[in-house]
Backbone as a chain_set.jsonl record, in Angstrom:
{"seq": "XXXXXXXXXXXXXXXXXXXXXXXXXXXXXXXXXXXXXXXXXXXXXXXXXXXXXXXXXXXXXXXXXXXXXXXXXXXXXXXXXXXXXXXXXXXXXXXXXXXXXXXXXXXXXXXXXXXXXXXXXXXXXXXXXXXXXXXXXXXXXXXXXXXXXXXXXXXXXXXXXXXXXXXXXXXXXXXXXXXXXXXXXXXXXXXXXXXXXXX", "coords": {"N": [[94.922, 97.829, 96.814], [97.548, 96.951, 95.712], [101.179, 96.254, 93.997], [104.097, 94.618, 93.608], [107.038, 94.283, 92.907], [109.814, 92.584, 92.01], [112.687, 92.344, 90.185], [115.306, 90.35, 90.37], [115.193, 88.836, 92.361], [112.727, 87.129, 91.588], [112.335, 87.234, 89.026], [110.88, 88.367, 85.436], [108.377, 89.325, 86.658], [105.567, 90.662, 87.955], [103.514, 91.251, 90.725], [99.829, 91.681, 91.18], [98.418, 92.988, 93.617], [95.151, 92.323, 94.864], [93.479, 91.871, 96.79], [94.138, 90.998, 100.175], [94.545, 87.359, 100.434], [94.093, 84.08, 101.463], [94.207, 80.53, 100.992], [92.768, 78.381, 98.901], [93.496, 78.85, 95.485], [92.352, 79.699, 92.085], [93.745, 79.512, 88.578], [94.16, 81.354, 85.754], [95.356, 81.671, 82.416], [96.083, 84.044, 80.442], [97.714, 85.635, 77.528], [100.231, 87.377, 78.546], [99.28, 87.522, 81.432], [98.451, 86.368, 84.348], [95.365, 85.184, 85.97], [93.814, 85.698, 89.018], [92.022, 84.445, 91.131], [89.221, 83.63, 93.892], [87.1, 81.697, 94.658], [85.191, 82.802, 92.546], [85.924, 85.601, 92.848], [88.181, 87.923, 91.906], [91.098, 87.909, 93.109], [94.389, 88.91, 92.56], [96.283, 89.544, 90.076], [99.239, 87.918, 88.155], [101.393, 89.123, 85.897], [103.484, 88.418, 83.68], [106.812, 88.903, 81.385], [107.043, 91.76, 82.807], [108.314, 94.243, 82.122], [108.115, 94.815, 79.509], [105.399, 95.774, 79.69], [105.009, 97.748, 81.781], [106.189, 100.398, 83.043], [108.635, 100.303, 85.635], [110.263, 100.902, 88.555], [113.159, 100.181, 90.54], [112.288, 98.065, 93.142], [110.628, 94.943, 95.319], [107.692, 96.676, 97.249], [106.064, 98.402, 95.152], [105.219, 101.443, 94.409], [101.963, 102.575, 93.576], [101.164, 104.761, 90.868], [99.178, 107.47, 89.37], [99.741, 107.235, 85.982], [101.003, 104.466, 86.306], [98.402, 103.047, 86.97], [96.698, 103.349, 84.944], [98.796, 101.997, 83.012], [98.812, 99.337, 83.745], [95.973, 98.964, 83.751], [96.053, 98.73, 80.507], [97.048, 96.816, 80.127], [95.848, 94.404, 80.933], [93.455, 94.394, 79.654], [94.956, 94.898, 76.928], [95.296, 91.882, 77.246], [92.647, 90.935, 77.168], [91.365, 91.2, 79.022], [88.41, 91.962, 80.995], [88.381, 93.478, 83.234], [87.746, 95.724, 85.557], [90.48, 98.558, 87.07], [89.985, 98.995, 90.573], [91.659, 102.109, 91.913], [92.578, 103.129, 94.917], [94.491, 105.983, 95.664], [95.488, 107.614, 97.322], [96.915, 108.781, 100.609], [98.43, 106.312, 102.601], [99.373, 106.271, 105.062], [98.675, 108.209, 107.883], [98.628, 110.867, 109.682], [96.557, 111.307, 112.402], [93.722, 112.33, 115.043], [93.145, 111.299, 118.286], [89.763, 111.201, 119.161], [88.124, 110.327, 120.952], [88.293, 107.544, 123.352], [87.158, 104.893, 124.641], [86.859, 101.76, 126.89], [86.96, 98.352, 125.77], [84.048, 96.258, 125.058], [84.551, 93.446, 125.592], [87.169, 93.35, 126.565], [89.751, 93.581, 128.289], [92.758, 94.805, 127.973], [91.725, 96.215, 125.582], [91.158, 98.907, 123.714], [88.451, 101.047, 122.409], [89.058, 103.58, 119.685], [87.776, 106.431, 118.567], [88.626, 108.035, 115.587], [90.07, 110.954, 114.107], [90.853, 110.991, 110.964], [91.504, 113.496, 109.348], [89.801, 113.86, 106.29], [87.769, 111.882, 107.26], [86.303, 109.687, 109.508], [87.532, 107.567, 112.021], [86.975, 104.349, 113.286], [88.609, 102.675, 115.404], [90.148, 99.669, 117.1], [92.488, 99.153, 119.305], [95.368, 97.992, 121.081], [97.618, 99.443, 122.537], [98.971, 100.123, 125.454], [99.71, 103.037, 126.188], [97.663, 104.53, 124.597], [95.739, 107.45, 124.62], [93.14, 109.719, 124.621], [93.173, 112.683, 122.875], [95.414, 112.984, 122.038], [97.973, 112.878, 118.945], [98.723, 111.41, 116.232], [99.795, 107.886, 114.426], [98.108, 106.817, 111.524], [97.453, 103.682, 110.391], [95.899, 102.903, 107.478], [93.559, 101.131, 106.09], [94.596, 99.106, 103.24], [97.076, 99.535, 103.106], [100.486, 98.865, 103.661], [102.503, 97.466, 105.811], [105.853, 97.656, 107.443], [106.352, 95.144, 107.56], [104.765, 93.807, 105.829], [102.349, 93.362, 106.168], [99.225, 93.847, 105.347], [96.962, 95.929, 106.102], [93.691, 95.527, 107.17], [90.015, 95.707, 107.281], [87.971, 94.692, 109.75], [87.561, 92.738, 112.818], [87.37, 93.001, 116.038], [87.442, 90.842, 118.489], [84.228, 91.321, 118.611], [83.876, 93.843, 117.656], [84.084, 96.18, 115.052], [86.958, 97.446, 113.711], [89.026, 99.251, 111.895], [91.278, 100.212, 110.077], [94.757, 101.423, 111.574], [96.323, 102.096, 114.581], [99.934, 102.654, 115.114], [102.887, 101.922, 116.211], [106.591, 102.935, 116.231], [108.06, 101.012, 116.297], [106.418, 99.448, 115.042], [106.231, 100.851, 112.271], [108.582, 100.558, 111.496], [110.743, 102.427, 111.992], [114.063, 104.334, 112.899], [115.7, 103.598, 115.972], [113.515, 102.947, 117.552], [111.879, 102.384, 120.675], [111.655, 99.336, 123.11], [110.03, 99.168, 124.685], [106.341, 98.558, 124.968], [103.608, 100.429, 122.942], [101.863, 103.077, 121.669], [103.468, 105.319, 118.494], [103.395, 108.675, 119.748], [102.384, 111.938, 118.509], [104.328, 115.55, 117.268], [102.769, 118.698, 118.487], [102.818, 119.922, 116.166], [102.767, 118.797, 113.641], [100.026, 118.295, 111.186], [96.067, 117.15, 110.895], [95.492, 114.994, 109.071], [97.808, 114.972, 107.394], [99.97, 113.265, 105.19], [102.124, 110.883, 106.437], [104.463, 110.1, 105.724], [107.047, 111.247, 103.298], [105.122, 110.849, 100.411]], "CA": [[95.618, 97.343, 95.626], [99.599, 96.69, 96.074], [102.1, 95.841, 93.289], [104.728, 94.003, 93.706], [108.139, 93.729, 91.834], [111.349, 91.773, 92.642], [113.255, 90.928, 89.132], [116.636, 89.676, 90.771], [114.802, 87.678, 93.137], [111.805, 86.56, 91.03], [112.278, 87.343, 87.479], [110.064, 89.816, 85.405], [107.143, 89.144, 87.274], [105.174, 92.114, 88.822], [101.989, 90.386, 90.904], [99.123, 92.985, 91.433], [97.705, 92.476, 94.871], [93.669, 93.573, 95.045], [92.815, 91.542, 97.982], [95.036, 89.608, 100.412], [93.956, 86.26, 99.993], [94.462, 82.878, 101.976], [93.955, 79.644, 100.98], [92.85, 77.707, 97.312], [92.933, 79.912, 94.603], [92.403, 79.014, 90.307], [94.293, 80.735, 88.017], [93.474, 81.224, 84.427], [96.684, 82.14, 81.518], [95.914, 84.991, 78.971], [99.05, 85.852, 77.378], [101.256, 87.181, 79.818], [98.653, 87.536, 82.557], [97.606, 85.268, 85.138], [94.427, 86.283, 86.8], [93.927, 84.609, 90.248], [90.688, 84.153, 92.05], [88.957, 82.485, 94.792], [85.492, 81.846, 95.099], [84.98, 83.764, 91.861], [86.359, 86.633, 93.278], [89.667, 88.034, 91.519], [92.172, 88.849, 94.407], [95.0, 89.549, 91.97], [96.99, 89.121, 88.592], [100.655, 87.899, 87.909], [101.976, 89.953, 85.05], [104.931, 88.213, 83.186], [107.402, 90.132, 80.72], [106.646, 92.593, 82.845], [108.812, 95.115, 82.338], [107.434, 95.458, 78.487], [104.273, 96.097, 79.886], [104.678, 98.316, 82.298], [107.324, 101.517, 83.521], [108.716, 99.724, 86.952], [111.847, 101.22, 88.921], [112.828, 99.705, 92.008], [112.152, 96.249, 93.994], [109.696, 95.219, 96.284], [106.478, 96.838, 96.831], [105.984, 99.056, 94.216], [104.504, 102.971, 94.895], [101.079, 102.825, 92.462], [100.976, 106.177, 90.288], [98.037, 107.242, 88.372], [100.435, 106.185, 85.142], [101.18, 102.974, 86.6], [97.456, 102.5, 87.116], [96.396, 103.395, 83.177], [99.435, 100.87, 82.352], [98.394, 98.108, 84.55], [94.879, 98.368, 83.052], [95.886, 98.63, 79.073], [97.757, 95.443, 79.95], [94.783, 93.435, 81.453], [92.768, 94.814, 78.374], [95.811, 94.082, 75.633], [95.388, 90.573, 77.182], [91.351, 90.749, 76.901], [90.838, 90.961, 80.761], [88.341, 93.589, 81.067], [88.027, 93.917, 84.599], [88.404, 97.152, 86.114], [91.248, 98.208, 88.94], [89.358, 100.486, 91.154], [92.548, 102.528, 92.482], [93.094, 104.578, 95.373], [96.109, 106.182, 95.222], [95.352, 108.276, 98.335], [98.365, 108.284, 101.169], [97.798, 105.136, 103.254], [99.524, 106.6, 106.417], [98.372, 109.597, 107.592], [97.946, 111.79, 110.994], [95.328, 110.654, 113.203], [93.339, 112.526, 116.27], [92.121, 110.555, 118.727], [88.988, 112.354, 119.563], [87.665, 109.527, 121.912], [88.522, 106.401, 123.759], [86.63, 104.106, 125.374], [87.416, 100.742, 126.905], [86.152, 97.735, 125.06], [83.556, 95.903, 126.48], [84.903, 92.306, 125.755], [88.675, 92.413, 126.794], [90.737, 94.132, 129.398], [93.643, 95.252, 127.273], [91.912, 96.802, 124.199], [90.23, 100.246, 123.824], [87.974, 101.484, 121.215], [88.781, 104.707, 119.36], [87.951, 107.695, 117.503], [90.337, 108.741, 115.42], [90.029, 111.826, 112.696], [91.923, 111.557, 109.744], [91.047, 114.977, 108.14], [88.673, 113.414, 105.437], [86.968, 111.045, 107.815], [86.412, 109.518, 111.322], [87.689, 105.744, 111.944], [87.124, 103.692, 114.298], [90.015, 101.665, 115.622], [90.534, 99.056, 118.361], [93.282, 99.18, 119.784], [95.484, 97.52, 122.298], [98.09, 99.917, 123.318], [98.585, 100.936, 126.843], [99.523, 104.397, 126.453], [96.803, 105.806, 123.9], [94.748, 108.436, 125.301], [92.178, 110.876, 123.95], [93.989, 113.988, 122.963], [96.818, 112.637, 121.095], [97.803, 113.179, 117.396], [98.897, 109.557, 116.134], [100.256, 107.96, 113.337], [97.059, 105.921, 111.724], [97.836, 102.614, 108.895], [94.676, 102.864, 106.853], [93.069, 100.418, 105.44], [95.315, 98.994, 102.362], [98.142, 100.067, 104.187], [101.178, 97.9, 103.338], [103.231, 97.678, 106.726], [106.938, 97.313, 106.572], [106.349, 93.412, 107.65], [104.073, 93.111, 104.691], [101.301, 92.535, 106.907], [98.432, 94.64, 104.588], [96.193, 96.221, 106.747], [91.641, 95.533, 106.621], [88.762, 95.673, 107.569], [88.787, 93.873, 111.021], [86.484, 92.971, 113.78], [88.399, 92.513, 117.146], [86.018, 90.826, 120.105], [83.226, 91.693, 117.996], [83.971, 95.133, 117.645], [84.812, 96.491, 113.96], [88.201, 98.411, 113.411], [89.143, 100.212, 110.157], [92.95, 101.017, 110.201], [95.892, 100.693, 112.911], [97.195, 102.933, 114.96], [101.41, 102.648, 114.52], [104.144, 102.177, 117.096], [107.881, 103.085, 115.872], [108.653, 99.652, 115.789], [105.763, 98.646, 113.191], [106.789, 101.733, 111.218], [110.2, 100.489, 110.987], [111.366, 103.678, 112.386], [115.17, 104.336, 113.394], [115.662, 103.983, 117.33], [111.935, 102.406, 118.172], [111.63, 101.902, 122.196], [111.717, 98.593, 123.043], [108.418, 99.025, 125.152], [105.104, 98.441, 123.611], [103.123, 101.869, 122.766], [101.93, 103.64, 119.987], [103.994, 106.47, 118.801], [102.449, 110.046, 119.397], [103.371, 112.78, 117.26], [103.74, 116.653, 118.479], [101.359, 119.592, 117.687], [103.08, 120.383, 114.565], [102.118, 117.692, 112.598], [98.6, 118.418, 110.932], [95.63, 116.06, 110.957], [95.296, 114.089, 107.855], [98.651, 114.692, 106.402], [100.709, 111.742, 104.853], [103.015, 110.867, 107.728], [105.418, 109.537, 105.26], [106.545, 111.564, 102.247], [104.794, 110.078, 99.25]], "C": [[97.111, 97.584, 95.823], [99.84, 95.47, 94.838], [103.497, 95.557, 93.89], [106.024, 93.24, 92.85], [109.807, 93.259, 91.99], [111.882, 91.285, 91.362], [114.66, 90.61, 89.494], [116.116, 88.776, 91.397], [113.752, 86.628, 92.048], [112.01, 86.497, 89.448], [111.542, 88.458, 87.026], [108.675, 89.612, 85.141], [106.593, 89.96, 88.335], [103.698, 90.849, 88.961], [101.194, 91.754, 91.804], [98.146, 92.3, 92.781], [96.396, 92.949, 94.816], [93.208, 93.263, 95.968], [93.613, 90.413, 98.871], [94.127, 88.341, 100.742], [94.705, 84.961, 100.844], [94.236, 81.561, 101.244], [93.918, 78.719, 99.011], [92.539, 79.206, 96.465], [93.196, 79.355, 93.23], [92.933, 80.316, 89.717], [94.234, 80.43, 86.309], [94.843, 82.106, 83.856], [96.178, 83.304, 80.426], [96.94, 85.757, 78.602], [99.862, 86.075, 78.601], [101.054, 87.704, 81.374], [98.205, 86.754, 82.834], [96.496, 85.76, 86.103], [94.039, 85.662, 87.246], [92.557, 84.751, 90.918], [90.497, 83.064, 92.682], [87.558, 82.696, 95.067], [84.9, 82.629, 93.997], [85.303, 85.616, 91.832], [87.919, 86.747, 92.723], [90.346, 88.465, 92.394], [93.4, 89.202, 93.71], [95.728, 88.873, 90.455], [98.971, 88.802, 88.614], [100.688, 88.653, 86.237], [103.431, 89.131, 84.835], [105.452, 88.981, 81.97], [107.166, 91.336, 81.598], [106.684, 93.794, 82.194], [108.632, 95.831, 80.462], [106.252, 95.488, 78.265], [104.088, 97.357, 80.828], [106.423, 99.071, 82.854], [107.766, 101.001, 85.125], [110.341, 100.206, 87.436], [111.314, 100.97, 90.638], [112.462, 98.216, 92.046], [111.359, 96.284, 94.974], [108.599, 95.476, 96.312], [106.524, 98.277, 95.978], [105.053, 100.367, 94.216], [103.614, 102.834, 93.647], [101.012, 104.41, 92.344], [100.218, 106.256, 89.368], [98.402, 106.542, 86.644], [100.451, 104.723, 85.222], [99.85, 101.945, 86.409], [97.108, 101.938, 85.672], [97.242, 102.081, 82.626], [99.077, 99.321, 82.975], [96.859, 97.611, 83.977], [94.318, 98.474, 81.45], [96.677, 97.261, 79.443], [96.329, 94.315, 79.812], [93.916, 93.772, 79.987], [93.362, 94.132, 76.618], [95.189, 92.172, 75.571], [93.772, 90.111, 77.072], [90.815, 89.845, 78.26], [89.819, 92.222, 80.495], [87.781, 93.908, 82.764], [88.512, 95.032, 85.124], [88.909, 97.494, 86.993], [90.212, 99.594, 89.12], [91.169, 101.077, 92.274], [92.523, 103.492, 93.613], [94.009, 105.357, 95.862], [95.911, 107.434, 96.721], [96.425, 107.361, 99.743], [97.52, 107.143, 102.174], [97.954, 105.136, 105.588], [99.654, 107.591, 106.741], [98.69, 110.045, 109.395], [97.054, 111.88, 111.422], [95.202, 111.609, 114.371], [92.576, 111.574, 117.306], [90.875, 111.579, 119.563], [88.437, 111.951, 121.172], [88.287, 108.108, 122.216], [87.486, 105.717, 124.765], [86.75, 102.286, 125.509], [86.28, 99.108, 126.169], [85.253, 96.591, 126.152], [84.085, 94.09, 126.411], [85.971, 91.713, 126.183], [89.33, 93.629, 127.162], [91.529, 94.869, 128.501], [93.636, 96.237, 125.84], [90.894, 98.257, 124.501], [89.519, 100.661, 122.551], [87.818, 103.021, 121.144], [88.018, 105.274, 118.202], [88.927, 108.229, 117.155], [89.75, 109.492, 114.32], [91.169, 111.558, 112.136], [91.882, 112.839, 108.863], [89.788, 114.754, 107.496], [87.696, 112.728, 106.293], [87.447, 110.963, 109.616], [86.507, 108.313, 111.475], [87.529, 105.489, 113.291], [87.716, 102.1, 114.427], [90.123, 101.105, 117.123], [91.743, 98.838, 118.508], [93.9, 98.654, 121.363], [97.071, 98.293, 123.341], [98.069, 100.533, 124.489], [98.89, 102.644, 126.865], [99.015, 105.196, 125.181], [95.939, 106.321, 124.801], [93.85, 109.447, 124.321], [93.322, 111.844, 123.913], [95.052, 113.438, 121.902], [96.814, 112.578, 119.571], [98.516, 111.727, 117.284], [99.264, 109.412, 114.475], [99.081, 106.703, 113.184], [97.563, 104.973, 110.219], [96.784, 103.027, 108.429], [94.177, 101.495, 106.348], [93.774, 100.037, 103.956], [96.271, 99.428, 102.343], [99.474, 99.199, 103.961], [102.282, 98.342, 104.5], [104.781, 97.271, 106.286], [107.248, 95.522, 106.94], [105.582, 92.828, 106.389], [102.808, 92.839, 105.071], [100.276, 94.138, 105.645], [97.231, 94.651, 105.551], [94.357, 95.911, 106.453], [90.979, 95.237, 107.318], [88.762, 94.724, 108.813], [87.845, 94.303, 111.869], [87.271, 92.242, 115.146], [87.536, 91.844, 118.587], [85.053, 90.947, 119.687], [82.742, 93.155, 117.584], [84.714, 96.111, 116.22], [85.75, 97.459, 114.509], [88.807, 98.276, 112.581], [90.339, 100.784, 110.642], [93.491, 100.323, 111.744], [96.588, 102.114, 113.113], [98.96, 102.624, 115.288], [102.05, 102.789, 115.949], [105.638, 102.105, 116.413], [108.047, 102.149, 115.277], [107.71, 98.92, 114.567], [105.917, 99.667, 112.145], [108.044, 101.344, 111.044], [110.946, 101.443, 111.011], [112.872, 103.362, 113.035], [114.672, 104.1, 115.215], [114.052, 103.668, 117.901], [112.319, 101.983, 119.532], [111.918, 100.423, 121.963], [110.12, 98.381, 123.727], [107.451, 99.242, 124.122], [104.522, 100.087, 123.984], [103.248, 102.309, 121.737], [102.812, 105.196, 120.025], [103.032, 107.752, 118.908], [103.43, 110.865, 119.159], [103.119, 114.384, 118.119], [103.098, 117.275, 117.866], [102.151, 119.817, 116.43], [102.713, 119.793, 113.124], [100.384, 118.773, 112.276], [97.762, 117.305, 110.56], [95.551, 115.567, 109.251], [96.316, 114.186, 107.212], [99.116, 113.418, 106.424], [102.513, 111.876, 105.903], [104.183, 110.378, 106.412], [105.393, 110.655, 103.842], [106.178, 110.577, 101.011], [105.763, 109.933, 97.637]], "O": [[97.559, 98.689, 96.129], [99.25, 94.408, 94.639], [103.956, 96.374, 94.689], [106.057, 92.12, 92.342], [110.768, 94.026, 92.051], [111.753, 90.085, 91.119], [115.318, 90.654, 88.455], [116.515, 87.656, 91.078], [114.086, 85.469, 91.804], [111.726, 85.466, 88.837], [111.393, 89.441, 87.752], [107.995, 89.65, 84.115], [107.065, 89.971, 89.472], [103.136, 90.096, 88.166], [101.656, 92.502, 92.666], [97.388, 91.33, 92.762], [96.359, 94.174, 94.702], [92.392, 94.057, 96.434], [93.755, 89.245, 98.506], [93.039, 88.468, 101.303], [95.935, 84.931, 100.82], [93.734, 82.106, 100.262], [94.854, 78.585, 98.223], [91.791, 80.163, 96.66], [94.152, 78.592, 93.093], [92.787, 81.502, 90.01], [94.272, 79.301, 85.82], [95.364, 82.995, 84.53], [95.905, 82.787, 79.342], [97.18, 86.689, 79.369], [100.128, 85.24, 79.466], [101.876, 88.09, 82.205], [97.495, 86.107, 82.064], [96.715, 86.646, 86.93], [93.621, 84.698, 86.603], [92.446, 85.958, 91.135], [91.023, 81.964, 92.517], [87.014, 83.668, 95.591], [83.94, 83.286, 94.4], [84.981, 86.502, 91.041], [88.766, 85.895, 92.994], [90.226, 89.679, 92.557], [93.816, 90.172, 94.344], [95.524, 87.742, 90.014], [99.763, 89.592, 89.128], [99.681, 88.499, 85.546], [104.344, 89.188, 85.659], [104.638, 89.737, 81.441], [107.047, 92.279, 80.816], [105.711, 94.408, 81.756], [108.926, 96.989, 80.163], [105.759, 95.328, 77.149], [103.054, 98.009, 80.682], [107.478, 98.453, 82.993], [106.981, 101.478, 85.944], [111.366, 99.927, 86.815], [110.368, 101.172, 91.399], [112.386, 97.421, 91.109], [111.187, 97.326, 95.606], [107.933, 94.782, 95.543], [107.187, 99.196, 96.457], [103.89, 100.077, 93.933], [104.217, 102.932, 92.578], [100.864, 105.19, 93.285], [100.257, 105.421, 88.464], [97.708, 105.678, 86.107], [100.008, 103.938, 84.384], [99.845, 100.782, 86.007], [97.143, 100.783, 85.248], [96.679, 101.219, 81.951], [99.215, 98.296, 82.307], [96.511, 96.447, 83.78], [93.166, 98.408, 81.02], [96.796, 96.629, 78.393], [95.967, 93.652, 78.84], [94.023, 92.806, 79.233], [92.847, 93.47, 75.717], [94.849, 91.464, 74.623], [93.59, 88.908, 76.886], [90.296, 88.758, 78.513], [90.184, 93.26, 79.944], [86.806, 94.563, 83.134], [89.72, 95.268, 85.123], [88.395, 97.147, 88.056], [89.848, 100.555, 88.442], [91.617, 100.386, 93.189], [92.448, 104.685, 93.32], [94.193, 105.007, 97.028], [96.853, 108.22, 96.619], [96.654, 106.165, 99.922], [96.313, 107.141, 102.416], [97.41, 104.659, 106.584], [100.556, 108.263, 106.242], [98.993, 109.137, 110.168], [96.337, 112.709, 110.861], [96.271, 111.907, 114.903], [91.443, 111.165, 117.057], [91.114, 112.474, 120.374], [88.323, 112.671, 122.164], [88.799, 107.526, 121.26], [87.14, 106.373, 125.748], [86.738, 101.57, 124.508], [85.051, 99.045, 126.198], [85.477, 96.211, 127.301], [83.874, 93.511, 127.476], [86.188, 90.508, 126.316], [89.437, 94.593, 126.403], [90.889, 95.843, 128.104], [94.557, 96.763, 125.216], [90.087, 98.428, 125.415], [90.213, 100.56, 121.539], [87.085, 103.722, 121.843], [87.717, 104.707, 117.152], [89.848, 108.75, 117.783], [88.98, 108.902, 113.562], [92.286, 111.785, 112.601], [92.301, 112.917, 107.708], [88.762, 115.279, 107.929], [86.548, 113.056, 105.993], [88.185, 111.527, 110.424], [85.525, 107.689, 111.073], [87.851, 106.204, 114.24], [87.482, 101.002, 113.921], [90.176, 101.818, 118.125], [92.202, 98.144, 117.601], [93.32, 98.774, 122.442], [97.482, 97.876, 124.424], [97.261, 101.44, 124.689], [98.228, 103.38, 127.596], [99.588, 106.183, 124.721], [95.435, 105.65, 125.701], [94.261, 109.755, 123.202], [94.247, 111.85, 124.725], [95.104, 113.977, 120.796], [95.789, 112.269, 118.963], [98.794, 111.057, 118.278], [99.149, 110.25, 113.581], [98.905, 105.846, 114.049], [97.952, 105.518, 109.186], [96.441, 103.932, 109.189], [95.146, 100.737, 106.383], [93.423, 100.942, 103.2], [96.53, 99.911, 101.241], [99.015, 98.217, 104.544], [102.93, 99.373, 104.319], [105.058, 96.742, 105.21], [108.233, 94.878, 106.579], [105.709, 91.672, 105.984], [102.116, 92.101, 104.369], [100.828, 95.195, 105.336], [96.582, 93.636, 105.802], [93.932, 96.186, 105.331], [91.281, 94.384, 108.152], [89.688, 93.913, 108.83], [87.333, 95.418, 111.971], [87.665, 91.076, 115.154], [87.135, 92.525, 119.53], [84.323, 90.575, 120.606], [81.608, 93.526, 117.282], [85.791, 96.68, 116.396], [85.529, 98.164, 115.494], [89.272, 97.165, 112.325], [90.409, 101.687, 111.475], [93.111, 99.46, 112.535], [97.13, 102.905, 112.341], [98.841, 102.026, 116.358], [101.727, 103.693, 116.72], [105.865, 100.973, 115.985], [108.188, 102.077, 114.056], [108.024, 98.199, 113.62], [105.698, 99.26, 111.004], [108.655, 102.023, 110.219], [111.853, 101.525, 110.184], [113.012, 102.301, 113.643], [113.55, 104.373, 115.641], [113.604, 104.405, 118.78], [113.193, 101.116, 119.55], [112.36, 100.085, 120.866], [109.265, 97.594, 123.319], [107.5, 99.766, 123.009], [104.856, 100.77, 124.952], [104.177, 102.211, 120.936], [102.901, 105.977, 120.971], [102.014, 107.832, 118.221], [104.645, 110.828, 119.353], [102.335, 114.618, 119.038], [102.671, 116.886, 116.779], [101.327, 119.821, 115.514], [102.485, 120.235, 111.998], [99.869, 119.641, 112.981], [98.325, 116.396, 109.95], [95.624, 116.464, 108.411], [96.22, 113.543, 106.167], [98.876, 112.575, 107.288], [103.489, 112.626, 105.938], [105.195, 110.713, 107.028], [104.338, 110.98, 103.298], [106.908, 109.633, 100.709], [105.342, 109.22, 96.726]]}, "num_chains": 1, "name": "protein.A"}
């Protein structure tokens, strides 16, 4: 779930992302919500007036806070939506181990890991040349909002699911990123599952 608020560029129109979405989508008016689906499936809401609906500072993509959430879903409610956001407000880019690697079996260039995040164990394909077992890592997660916008999911590469992205400088939008490809690795000080970014 990613919010979204630009009023110099756009006006005061906050659009609530729940699923990135391609192609035809119908959109239905209830006061000053538009609630967008495809296939019967709601992938997200435009919100107009926003800004007397909801507490918004800042431009861009918009940091969800359990507040933000509550206000986002007395709006949809005011407007006699009652669909429920499921939120998880948990950090999106964290500190990754890779525990294991192994090469994939459909394509030269990619490897399939193990990676711990603290809470869990993902498994991520990957096509950098210098990951290795052993390494602490910076991992996207799943709903992950990169700084290209690209929103990270669920993803089957060759036929091989992978859940998250492991991060090189340059897709973190980090100062001074290499110019060579490679994911960044982080040193022992880091700990596994923290939020690589402060929140």
């Amino acid at each position: 779930m990613n919010l979204f608020y630009n009023k110099n560029g756009v006006g005061d129109v906050a659009f609530l992302q729940l699923d990135p979405a391609q192609g035809e989508f119908e959109y239905k008016q209830y006061g000053d919500v538009v609630r967008i689906t495809q296939e019967n499936d709601v992938v997200g809401y435009n919100i107009f007036n926003a800004s007397n609906h909801l507490s918004l500072d800042g431009n861009g993509h918009i940091k969800l806070t359990p507040e933000l959430v509550d206000q986002l879903q007395q709006t949809l409610k005011d407007a006699g939506i009652e669909d429920k956001l499921d939120s998880d407000l948990s950090p999106k880019f964290v500190v990754g181990y890779v525990e294991t690697k192994e090469k994939h079996p459909n394509a030269d260039k990619l490897s399939i890991l193990k990676v711990n995040v603290g809470n869990e164990e993902l498994q991520i394909v990957c096509g950098a040349p210098n990951v290795e077992a052993g390494q602490k890592v910076v991992v996207a997660k799943v709903g992950a909002v990169m700084p290209s916008g690209m929103v990270i999911k669920d993803a089957e590469l060759r036929g091989i699911a992978s859940s998250g992205m492991v991060c090189s400088m340059k897709e973190l939008d980090l100062p001074n990123a290499p110019k060579e490809k490679g994911i960044m690795v982080l040193s022992d000080e880091y700990q596994v599952g923290q939020p690589f970014f402060e929140e």
